[in-house]
PDB file of C-alpha atoms (C1' of nucleotides) in Angstrom:
ATOM      1  CA  MET A  14      -0.017  -0.021   0.012  1.00 73.00           C
ATOM      2  CA  ASP A  15       1.374   3.315  -1.096  1.00 91.00           C
ATOM      3  CA  GLN A  16       1.357   6.418   1.020  1.00 96.00           C
ATOM      4  CA  VAL A  17      -1.096   8.203  -1.221  1.00 98.00           C
ATOM      5  CA  ASP A  18      -3.593   5.379  -0.859  1.00 97.00           C
ATOM      6  CA  ILE A  19      -3.292   5.613   2.893  1.00 98.00           C
ATOM      7  CA  PHE A  20      -3.990   9.352   2.799  1.00 98.00           C
ATOM      8  CA  LYS A  21      -6.929   8.592   0.568  1.00 98.00           C
ATOM      9  CA  ALA A  22      -8.301   6.256   3.059  1.00 98.00           C
ATOM     10  CA  LEU A  23      -7.883   8.897   5.771  1.00 98.00           C
ATOM     11  CA  SER A  24      -9.596  11.605   3.733  1.00 98.00           C
ATOM     12  CA  ASN A  25     -13.178  10.626   4.616  1.00 98.00           C
ATOM     13  CA  LYS A  26     -14.915  11.831   7.744  1.00 98.00           C
ATOM     14  CA  THR A  27     -16.561   8.523   8.505  1.00 98.00           C
ATOM     15  CA  ARG A  28     -13.484   6.382   7.901  1.00 98.00           C
ATOM     16  CA  LEU A  29     -11.357   8.723  10.088  1.00 98.00           C
ATOM     17  CA  LEU A  30     -14.049   8.487  12.846  1.00 98.00           C
ATOM     18  CA  ILE A  31     -14.083   4.722  12.715  1.00 98.00           C
ATOM     19  CA  LEU A  32     -10.336   4.532  13.161  1.00 98.00           C
ATOM     20  CA  LYS A  33     -10.538   6.847  16.157  1.00 98.00           C
ATOM     21  CA  TRP A  34     -13.467   4.989  17.691  1.00 98.00           C
ATOM     22  CA  LEU A  35     -11.392   1.769  17.454  1.00 97.00           C
ATOM     23  CA  LYS A  36      -8.723   3.260  19.518  1.00 96.00           C
ATOM     24  CA  ASP A  37     -10.905   2.850  22.576  1.00 95.00           C
ATOM     25  CA  PRO A  38     -13.674   0.410  21.740  1.00 94.00           C
ATOM     26  CA  ALA A  39     -14.939   0.062  25.315  1.00 91.00           C
ATOM     27  CA  LEU A  40     -15.557   3.730  25.439  1.00 93.00           C
ATOM     28  CA  HIS A  41     -17.261   4.023  21.999  1.00 95.00           C
ATOM     29  CA  PHE A  42     -19.098   0.726  21.796  1.00 93.00           C
ATOM     30  CA  PRO A  43     -20.661   0.050  25.142  1.00 84.00           C
ATOM     31  CA  GLU A  44     -23.354  -2.231  23.648  1.00 72.00           C
ATOM     32  CA  GLN A  45     -21.081  -4.994  22.663  1.00 65.00           C
ATOM     33  CA  GLU A  46     -20.697  -7.761  25.226  1.00 60.00           C
ATOM     34  CA  ARG A  47     -17.773  -9.794  23.798  1.00 63.00           C
ATOM     35  CA  ASP A  48     -14.330  -8.728  24.968  1.00 64.00           C
ATOM     36  CA  PHE A  49     -12.905  -6.182  22.559  1.00 58.00           C
ATOM     37  CA  SER A  50      -9.328  -6.983  23.098  1.00 60.00           C
ATOM     38  CA  GLU A  51      -9.518 -10.345  21.430  1.00 74.00           C
ATOM     39  CA  ALA A  52     -10.947  -9.517  18.013  1.00 82.00           C
ATOM     40  CA  GLY A  53     -12.342  -5.975  17.957  1.00 94.00           C
ATOM     41  CA  VAL A  54     -15.738  -4.600  17.154  1.00 96.00           C
ATOM     42  CA  CYS A  55     -18.244  -6.172  14.793  1.00 96.00           C
ATOM     43  CA  VAL A  56     -19.510  -4.434  11.689  1.00 97.00           C
ATOM     44  CA  GLY A  57     -23.008  -3.983  13.024  1.00 97.00           C
ATOM     45  CA  GLN A  58     -21.886  -1.917  15.965  1.00 96.00           C
ATOM     46  CA  ILE A  59     -19.751   0.258  13.796  1.00 97.00           C
ATOM     47  CA  GLN A  60     -22.505   0.697  11.313  1.00 97.00           C
ATOM     48  CA  LYS A  61     -25.054   1.714  13.913  1.00 97.00           C
ATOM     49  CA  LYS A  62     -22.631   4.436  15.171  1.00 97.00           C
ATOM     50  CA  ALA A  63     -21.601   5.577  11.767  1.00 98.00           C
ATOM     51  CA  ARG A  64     -25.243   6.051  10.730  1.00 97.00           C
ATOM     52  CA  LEU A  65     -24.588   5.002   7.145  1.00 98.00           C
ATOM     53  CA  THR A  66     -25.942   1.918   5.398  1.00 98.00           C
ATOM     54  CA  GLN A  67     -24.495  -1.487   6.062  1.00 98.00           C
ATOM     55  CA  SER A  68     -23.092  -1.835   2.623  1.00 98.00           C
ATOM     56  CA  THR A  69     -21.262   1.442   2.866  1.00 98.00           C
ATOM     57  CA  VAL A  70     -19.752   0.646   6.214  1.00 98.00           C
ATOM     58  CA  SER A  71     -18.753  -2.786   5.086  1.00 98.00           C
ATOM     59  CA  GLU A  72     -17.059  -1.223   2.036  1.00 98.00           C
ATOM     60  CA  TYR A  73     -15.237   1.285   4.157  1.00 98.00           C
ATOM     61  CA  LEU A  74     -13.983  -1.386   6.544  1.00 98.00           C
ATOM     62  CA  SER A  75     -12.720  -3.531   3.733  1.00 98.00           C
ATOM     63  CA  LEU A  76     -10.980  -0.502   2.212  1.00 98.00           C
ATOM     64  CA  LEU A  77      -9.307   0.311   5.582  1.00 98.00           C
ATOM     65  CA  GLN A  78      -8.168  -3.300   5.861  1.00 98.00           C
ATOM     66  CA  ARG A  79      -6.627  -3.182   2.427  1.00 97.00           C
ATOM     67  CA  THR A  80      -4.426  -0.305   3.675  1.00 97.00           C
ATOM     68  CA  GLY A  81      -3.349  -2.490   6.545  1.00 97.00           C
ATOM     69  CA  LEU A  82      -4.526  -0.070   9.206  1.00 98.00           C
ATOM     70  CA  ILE A  83      -7.104  -2.513  10.572  1.00 98.00           C
ATOM     71  CA  GLU A  84      -7.471  -6.284  10.701  1.00 97.00           C
ATOM     72  CA  SER A  85     -10.487  -8.539  10.692  1.00 97.00           C
ATOM     73  CA  THR A  86     -11.415 -11.784  12.403  1.00 96.00           C
ATOM     74  CA  ARG A  87     -14.442 -13.799  11.503  1.00 95.00           C
ATOM     75  CA  ILE A  88     -16.176 -15.440  14.426  1.00 95.00           C
ATOM     76  CA  GLY A  89     -19.371 -17.233  13.631  1.00 94.00           C
ATOM     77  CA  GLN A  90     -21.604 -14.868  11.657  1.00 96.00           C
ATOM     78  CA  TRP A  91     -19.690 -11.860  12.883  1.00 96.00           C
ATOM     79  CA  THR A  92     -16.624 -10.083  11.521  1.00 97.00           C
ATOM     80  CA  TYR A  93     -14.671  -8.162  14.128  1.00 96.00           C
ATOM     81  CA  TYR A  94     -12.409  -5.282  13.128  1.00 97.00           C
ATOM     82  CA  LYS A  95      -9.668  -3.839  15.187  1.00 97.00           C
ATOM     83  CA  ARG A  96      -6.689  -1.505  14.598  1.00 97.00           C
ATOM     84  CA  ASN A  97      -3.271  -2.707  13.609  1.00 97.00           C
ATOM     85  CA  GLU A  98      -1.309  -0.531  15.937  1.00 97.00           C
ATOM     86  CA  ALA A  99       1.952  -1.517  14.374  1.00 98.00           C
ATOM     87  CA  ALA A 100       0.785  -0.142  11.050  1.00 98.00           C
ATOM     88  CA  PHE A 101      -0.164   3.130  12.662  1.00 98.00           C
ATOM     89  CA  GLN A 102       3.195   3.344  14.411  1.00 98.00           C
ATOM     90  CA  LEU A 103       4.885   2.795  11.059  1.00 97.00           C
ATOM     91  CA  LEU A 104       2.758   5.381   9.349  1.00 98.00           C
ATOM     92  CA  LYS A 105       3.380   7.935  12.052  1.00 98.00           C
ATOM     93  CA  GLU A 106       7.115   7.406  11.802  1.00 98.00           C
ATOM     94  CA  GLN A 107       7.022   7.781   8.038  1.00 97.00           C
ATOM     95  CA  ILE A 108       4.943  10.982   8.305  1.00 98.00           C
ATOM     96  CA  ASN A 109       7.316  12.419  10.918  1.00 98.00           C
ATOM     97  CA  LYS A 110      10.318  11.725   8.824  1.00 97.00           C
ATOM     98  CA  GLU A 111       9.164  12.261   5.215  1.00 97.00           C
ATOM     99  CA  LEU A 112       6.445  14.868   5.482  1.00 96.00           C
TER     100      LEU A 112
ATOM    101  CA  MET B 283      -9.334  23.777   7.519  1.00 75.00           C
ATOM    102  CA  ASP B 284     -10.242  20.477   9.056  1.00 91.00           C
ATOM    103  CA  GLN B 285      -8.244  17.288   9.235  1.00 96.00           C
ATOM    104  CA  VAL B 286     -10.112  15.567   6.434  1.00 98.00           C
ATOM    105  CA  ASP B 287      -9.367  18.396   4.079  1.00 98.00           C
ATOM    106  CA  ILE B 288      -5.663  18.190   4.926  1.00 98.00           C
ATOM    107  CA  PHE B 289      -5.665  14.452   4.215  1.00 98.00           C
ATOM    108  CA  LYS B 290      -7.464  15.127   0.972  1.00 98.00           C
ATOM    109  CA  ALA B 291      -4.752  17.523  -0.007  1.00 98.00           C
ATOM    110  CA  LEU B 292      -2.153  14.942   0.822  1.00 98.00           C
ATOM    111  CA  SER B 293      -3.869  12.154  -1.146  1.00 98.00           C
ATOM    112  CA  ASN B 294      -2.469  13.081  -4.540  1.00 98.00           C
ATOM    113  CA  LYS B 295       0.872  11.922  -5.823  1.00 98.00           C
ATOM    114  CA  THR B 296       1.944  15.272  -7.271  1.00 98.00           C
ATOM    115  CA  ARG B 297       0.879  17.392  -4.353  1.00 98.00           C
ATOM    116  CA  LEU B 298       2.652  15.133  -1.974  1.00 98.00           C
ATOM    117  CA  LEU B 299       5.753  15.320  -4.053  1.00 98.00           C
ATOM    118  CA  ILE B 300       5.629  19.071  -4.235  1.00 98.00           C
ATOM    119  CA  LEU B 301       5.506  19.298  -0.482  1.00 98.00           C
ATOM    120  CA  LYS B 302       8.511  16.977  -0.199  1.00 98.00           C
ATOM    121  CA  TRP B 303      10.448  18.904  -2.828  1.00 98.00           C
ATOM    122  CA  LEU B 304       9.891  22.107  -0.870  1.00 97.00           C
ATOM    123  CA  LYS B 305      11.570  20.564   2.140  1.00 96.00           C
ATOM    124  CA  ASP B 306      14.858  21.084   0.414  1.00 95.00           C
ATOM    125  CA  PRO B 307      14.476  23.518  -2.426  1.00 94.00           C
ATOM    126  CA  ALA B 308      18.195  23.958  -3.149  1.00 92.00           C
ATOM    127  CA  LEU B 309      18.405  20.184  -3.792  1.00 93.00           C
ATOM    128  CA  HIS B 310      15.309  19.848  -5.920  1.00 95.00           C
ATOM    129  CA  PHE B 311      15.374  23.220  -7.825  1.00 93.00           C
ATOM    130  CA  PRO B 312      18.881  23.886  -8.805  1.00 84.00           C
ATOM    131  CA  GLU B 313      17.857  26.134 -11.631  1.00 73.00           C
ATOM    132  CA  GLN B 314      16.498  28.933  -9.553  1.00 65.00           C
ATOM    133  CA  GLU B 315      18.921  31.722  -8.859  1.00 61.00           C
ATOM    134  CA  ARG B 316      17.028  33.635  -6.185  1.00 63.00           C
ATOM    135  CA  ASP B 317      17.730  32.694  -2.524  1.00 65.00           C
ATOM    136  CA  PHE B 318      15.101  30.160  -1.583  1.00 58.00           C
ATOM    137  CA  SER B 319      15.081  30.892   2.106  1.00 60.00           C
ATOM    138  CA  GLU B 320      13.368  34.305   1.552  1.00 75.00           C
ATOM    139  CA  ALA B 321      10.293  33.432  -0.335  1.00 82.00           C
ATOM    140  CA  GLY B 322      10.428  29.888  -1.690  1.00 94.00           C
ATOM    141  CA  VAL B 323      10.213  28.416  -5.129  1.00 96.00           C
ATOM    142  CA  CYS B 324       8.289  29.964  -8.054  1.00 96.00           C
ATOM    143  CA  VAL B 325       5.428  28.282  -9.812  1.00 97.00           C
ATOM    144  CA  GLY B 326       7.256  27.763 -13.076  1.00 97.00           C
ATOM    145  CA  GLN B 327      10.022  25.807 -11.457  1.00 96.00           C
ATOM    146  CA  ILE B 328       7.574  23.544  -9.645  1.00 97.00           C
ATOM    147  CA  GLN B 329       5.478  23.086 -12.807  1.00 98.00           C
ATOM    148  CA  LYS B 330       8.533  22.088 -14.844  1.00 97.00           C
ATOM    149  CA  LYS B 331       9.459  19.476 -12.312  1.00 97.00           C
ATOM    150  CA  ALA B 332       5.878  18.209 -11.814  1.00 98.00           C
ATOM    151  CA  ARG B 333       5.382  17.728 -15.498  1.00 97.00           C
ATOM    152  CA  LEU B 334       1.817  18.766 -15.441  1.00 98.00           C
ATOM    153  CA  THR B 335       0.255  21.807 -17.075  1.00 98.00           C
ATOM    154  CA  GLN B 336       0.680  25.303 -15.584  1.00 98.00           C
ATOM    155  CA  SER B 337      -3.033  25.558 -14.665  1.00 98.00           C
ATOM    156  CA  THR B 338      -3.023  22.235 -12.856  1.00 98.00           C
ATOM    157  CA  VAL B 339       0.041  23.030 -10.832  1.00 98.00           C
ATOM    158  CA  SER B 340      -1.250  26.549 -10.027  1.00 98.00           C
ATOM    159  CA  GLU B 341      -4.469  24.957  -8.864  1.00 98.00           C
ATOM    160  CA  TYR B 342      -2.605  22.473  -6.665  1.00 98.00           C
ATOM    161  CA  LEU B 343      -0.517  25.166  -5.123  1.00 98.00           C
ATOM    162  CA  SER B 344      -3.535  27.285  -4.329  1.00 98.00           C
ATOM    163  CA  LEU B 345      -5.245  24.271  -2.798  1.00 98.00           C
ATOM    164  CA  LEU B 346      -2.214  23.516  -0.658  1.00 98.00           C
ATOM    165  CA  GLN B 347      -2.144  27.084   0.471  1.00 98.00           C
ATOM    166  CA  ARG B 348      -5.772  26.907   1.531  1.00 97.00           C
ATOM    167  CA  THR B 349      -4.832  24.034   3.878  1.00 97.00           C
ATOM    168  CA  GLY B 350      -2.160  26.327   5.417  1.00 97.00           C
ATOM    169  CA  LEU B 351       0.643  23.829   4.571  1.00 98.00           C
ATOM    170  CA  ILE B 352       2.365  26.342   2.287  1.00 98.00           C
ATOM    171  CA  GLU B 353       2.489  30.036   1.925  1.00 97.00           C
ATOM    172  CA  SER B 354       2.923  32.338  -1.043  1.00 97.00           C
ATOM    173  CA  THR B 355       4.816  35.624  -1.687  1.00 96.00           C
ATOM    174  CA  ARG B 356       4.354  37.653  -4.754  1.00 96.00           C
ATOM    175  CA  ILE B 357       7.481  39.351  -6.017  1.00 95.00           C
ATOM    176  CA  GLY B 358       7.160  41.110  -9.354  1.00 95.00           C
ATOM    177  CA  GLN B 359       5.568  38.670 -11.850  1.00 96.00           C
ATOM    178  CA  TRP B 360       6.550  35.666  -9.797  1.00 96.00           C
ATOM    179  CA  THR B 361       4.740  33.911  -6.994  1.00 97.00           C
ATOM    180  CA  TYR B 362       6.992  32.023  -4.632  1.00 97.00           C
ATOM    181  CA  TYR B 363       5.694  29.216  -2.579  1.00 97.00           C
ATOM    182  CA  LYS B 364       7.331  27.722   0.554  1.00 97.00           C
ATOM    183  CA  ARG B 365       6.331  25.394   3.310  1.00 97.00           C
ATOM    184  CA  ASN B 366       4.803  26.554   6.514  1.00 98.00           C
ATOM    185  CA  GLU B 367       6.772  24.440   8.837  1.00 98.00           C
ATOM    186  CA  ALA B 368       4.738  25.383  11.880  1.00 98.00           C
ATOM    187  CA  ALA B 369       1.659  24.032  10.212  1.00 98.00           C
ATOM    188  CA  PHE B 370       3.486  20.755   9.486  1.00 98.00           C
ATOM    189  CA  GLN B 371       4.614  20.522  13.064  1.00 98.00           C
ATOM    190  CA  LEU B 372       1.067  21.047  14.289  1.00 97.00           C
ATOM    191  CA  LEU B 373      -0.296  18.457  11.823  1.00 98.00           C
ATOM    192  CA  LYS B 374       2.296  15.918  12.950  1.00 98.00           C
ATOM    193  CA  GLU B 375       1.448  16.455  16.577  1.00 98.00           C
ATOM    194  CA  GLN B 376      -2.215  16.076  15.853  1.00 97.00           C
ATOM    195  CA  ILE B 377      -1.605  12.910  13.965  1.00 98.00           C
ATOM    196  CA  ASN B 378       0.581  11.477  16.644  1.00 98.00           C
ATOM    197  CA  LYS B 379      -1.899  12.208  19.270  1.00 97.00           C
ATOM    198  CA  GLU B 380      -5.273  11.581  17.609  1.00 97.00           C
ATOM    199  CA  LEU B 381      -4.604   8.999  14.974  1.00 96.00           C
TER     200      LEU B 381
ATOM    201  C1'  DA C 269       1.435  51.875 -25.537  1.00 83.75           C
ATOM    202  C1'  DA C 270       2.584  47.153 -27.061  1.00 83.75           C
ATOM    203  C1'  DG C 271       4.374  42.781 -26.533  1.00 83.75           C
ATOM    204  C1'  DA C 272       6.307  39.277 -23.478  1.00 83.75           C
ATOM    205  C1'  DT C 273       6.337  36.616 -19.228  1.00 83.75           C
ATOM    206  C1'  DA C 274       4.339  34.533 -15.068  1.00 83.75           C
ATOM    207  C1'  DC C 275       0.491  33.200 -12.757  1.00 83.75           C
ATOM    208  C1'  DA C 276      -4.651  32.647 -11.767  1.00 83.75           C
ATOM    209  C1'  DT C 277      -9.130  31.491 -13.088  1.00 83.75           C
ATOM    210  C1'  DC C 278     -12.725  29.367 -16.020  1.00 83.75           C
ATOM    211  C1'  DG C 279     -15.180  25.731 -18.565  1.00 83.75           C
ATOM    212  C1'  DG C 280     -15.353  21.049 -19.205  1.00 83.75           C
ATOM    213  C1'  DG C 281     -14.370  16.045 -20.481  1.00 83.75           C
ATOM    214  C1'  DT C 282     -12.840  12.019 -17.883  1.00 83.75           C
ATOM    215  C1'  DT C 283     -12.106   9.371 -13.937  1.00 83.75           C
ATOM    216  C1'  DT C 284     -12.773   8.437  -9.086  1.00 83.75           C
ATOM    217  C1'  DT C 285     -15.224   8.657  -4.880  1.00 83.75           C
ATOM    218  C1'  DC C 286     -19.402   8.579  -2.151  1.00 83.75           C
ATOM    219  C1'  DC C 287     -23.221   6.175  -0.658  1.00 83.75           C
ATOM    220  C1'  DC C 288     -27.207   3.833  -1.656  1.00 83.75           C
ATOM    221  C1'  DG C 289     -30.583  -0.421  -2.497  1.00 83.75           C
ATOM    222  C1'  DA C 290     -30.702  -5.082  -3.974  1.00 83.75           C
ATOM    223  C1'  DT C 291     -28.822  -9.410  -3.812  1.00 83.75           C
ATOM    224  C1'  DA C 292     -25.448 -13.025  -2.664  1.00 83.75           C
ATOM    225  C1'  DA C 293     -22.970 -15.771   0.755  1.00 83.75           C
ATOM    226  C1'  DA C 294     -21.905 -17.550   5.254  1.00 83.75           C
ATOM    227  C1'  DC C 295     -23.463 -19.072   9.416  1.00 83.75           C
ATOM    228  C1'  DC C 296     -26.753 -20.209  13.085  1.00 83.75           C
ATOM    229  C1'  DA C 297     -31.055 -21.918  15.228  1.00 83.75           C
ATOM    230  C1'  DA C 298     -35.172 -24.602  15.218  1.00 83.75           C
TER     231       DA C 298
ATOM    232  C1'  DT D 205     -34.256 -28.032   5.569  1.00 83.75           C
ATOM    233  C1'  DT D 206     -36.197 -23.584   6.418  1.00 83.75           C
ATOM    234  C1'  DG D 207     -35.879 -19.160   8.045  1.00 83.75           C
ATOM    235  C1'  DG D 208     -33.295 -15.508  10.432  1.00 83.75           C
ATOM    236  C1'  DT D 209     -29.038 -12.874  11.161  1.00 83.75           C
ATOM    237  C1'  DT D 210     -24.777 -10.895   9.829  1.00 83.75           C
ATOM    238  C1'  DT D 211     -21.619  -9.502   6.438  1.00 83.75           C
ATOM    239  C1'  DA D 212     -19.863  -9.043   1.577  1.00 83.75           C
ATOM    240  C1'  DT D 213     -20.518  -7.932  -3.093  1.00 83.75           C
ATOM    241  C1'  DC D 214     -22.759  -5.838  -7.158  1.00 83.75           C
ATOM    242  C1'  DG D 215     -24.789  -2.154 -10.019  1.00 83.75           C
ATOM    243  C1'  DG D 216     -25.373   2.484 -10.347  1.00 83.75           C
ATOM    244  C1'  DG D 217     -26.770   7.625  -9.734  1.00 83.75           C
ATOM    245  C1'  DA D 218     -24.767  11.778  -7.845  1.00 83.75           C
ATOM    246  C1'  DA D 219     -21.020  14.390  -6.507  1.00 83.75           C
ATOM    247  C1'  DA D 220     -16.218  15.428  -6.336  1.00 83.75           C
ATOM    248  C1'  DA D 221     -11.477  15.217  -7.947  1.00 83.75           C
ATOM    249  C1'  DC D 222      -8.263  15.193 -11.817  1.00 83.75           C
ATOM    250  C1'  DC D 223      -6.174  17.592 -15.301  1.00 83.75           C
ATOM    251  C1'  DC D 224      -6.506  19.929 -19.502  1.00 83.75           C
ATOM    252  C1'  DG D 225      -6.741  24.117 -22.950  1.00 83.75           C
ATOM    253  C1'  DA D 226      -8.310  28.685 -23.280  1.00 83.75           C
ATOM    254  C1'  DT D 227      -8.633  33.028 -21.419  1.00 83.75           C
ATOM    255  C1'  DG D 228      -7.933  36.726 -17.896  1.00 83.75           C
ATOM    256  C1'  DT D 229      -4.877  39.573 -14.996  1.00 83.75           C
ATOM    257  C1'  DA D 230      -0.634  41.430 -13.189  1.00 83.75           C
ATOM    258  C1'  DT D 231       3.884  42.856 -14.044  1.00 83.75           C
ATOM    259  C1'  DC D 232       8.022  43.915 -16.654  1.00 83.75           C
ATOM    260  C1'  DT D 233      10.502  45.557 -20.800  1.00 83.75           C
ATOM    261  C1'  DT D 234      11.135  48.388 -24.642  1.00 83.75           C
TER     262       DT D 234
END
DNA sequence: AAGATACATCGGGTTTTCCCGATAAACCAA
DNA sequence: TTGGTTTATCGGGAAAACCCGATGTATCTT
């Protein structure tokens, strides 16, 4: 994934919010009962909070995953998404150095 | 200017390159005789290096200026652009904290 | 004043992004 | 197996971004 593509992923209000929400899932997704630390937050919870259609949010999550900024785990009928903090760390270092 | 607009400005190959070129003008714009440190690099030099039309590059520079990441100085018939390092510093701090 | 140079702005064709509804696919429960 | 739930994918209309050529504006030179 190239730097421009990462900035493209970040240049959308909802996608940026999702990434920030996932920094502290317990705070932003109090409804979910499963432990966040394992796998993350499921699509439905994110969709409800984002107030966009299911298809749009699913598309956004898949796009974010392609950048490497988040990862998914399928458990039963749910897909859980969480941040890939290593990727964020790398991105920040790149930005601090190159930008 | 909000964060999303800044990321939008960064999510273009040429604009990102321009910002990086302006980090070290003496290195990337050897043709220009005026001292870079005063005012920056003029549009023509940037356009030649970017290999896009004059109108496109002018548009890009104006967009970048609206984000606050660069500043312009008009001297005679030339417009010189340079980075606003304070804005970059602020952006990096925001990214490091919020992202 | 007239022409040349440097840059900005305008109008627009093409591509990409945004976001939706409909449908498909995977899984679970009865 | 049938029906319900959750997510992914598909098709597409509307809006935005990309990048161009043409034209306008400011400045300099002669």
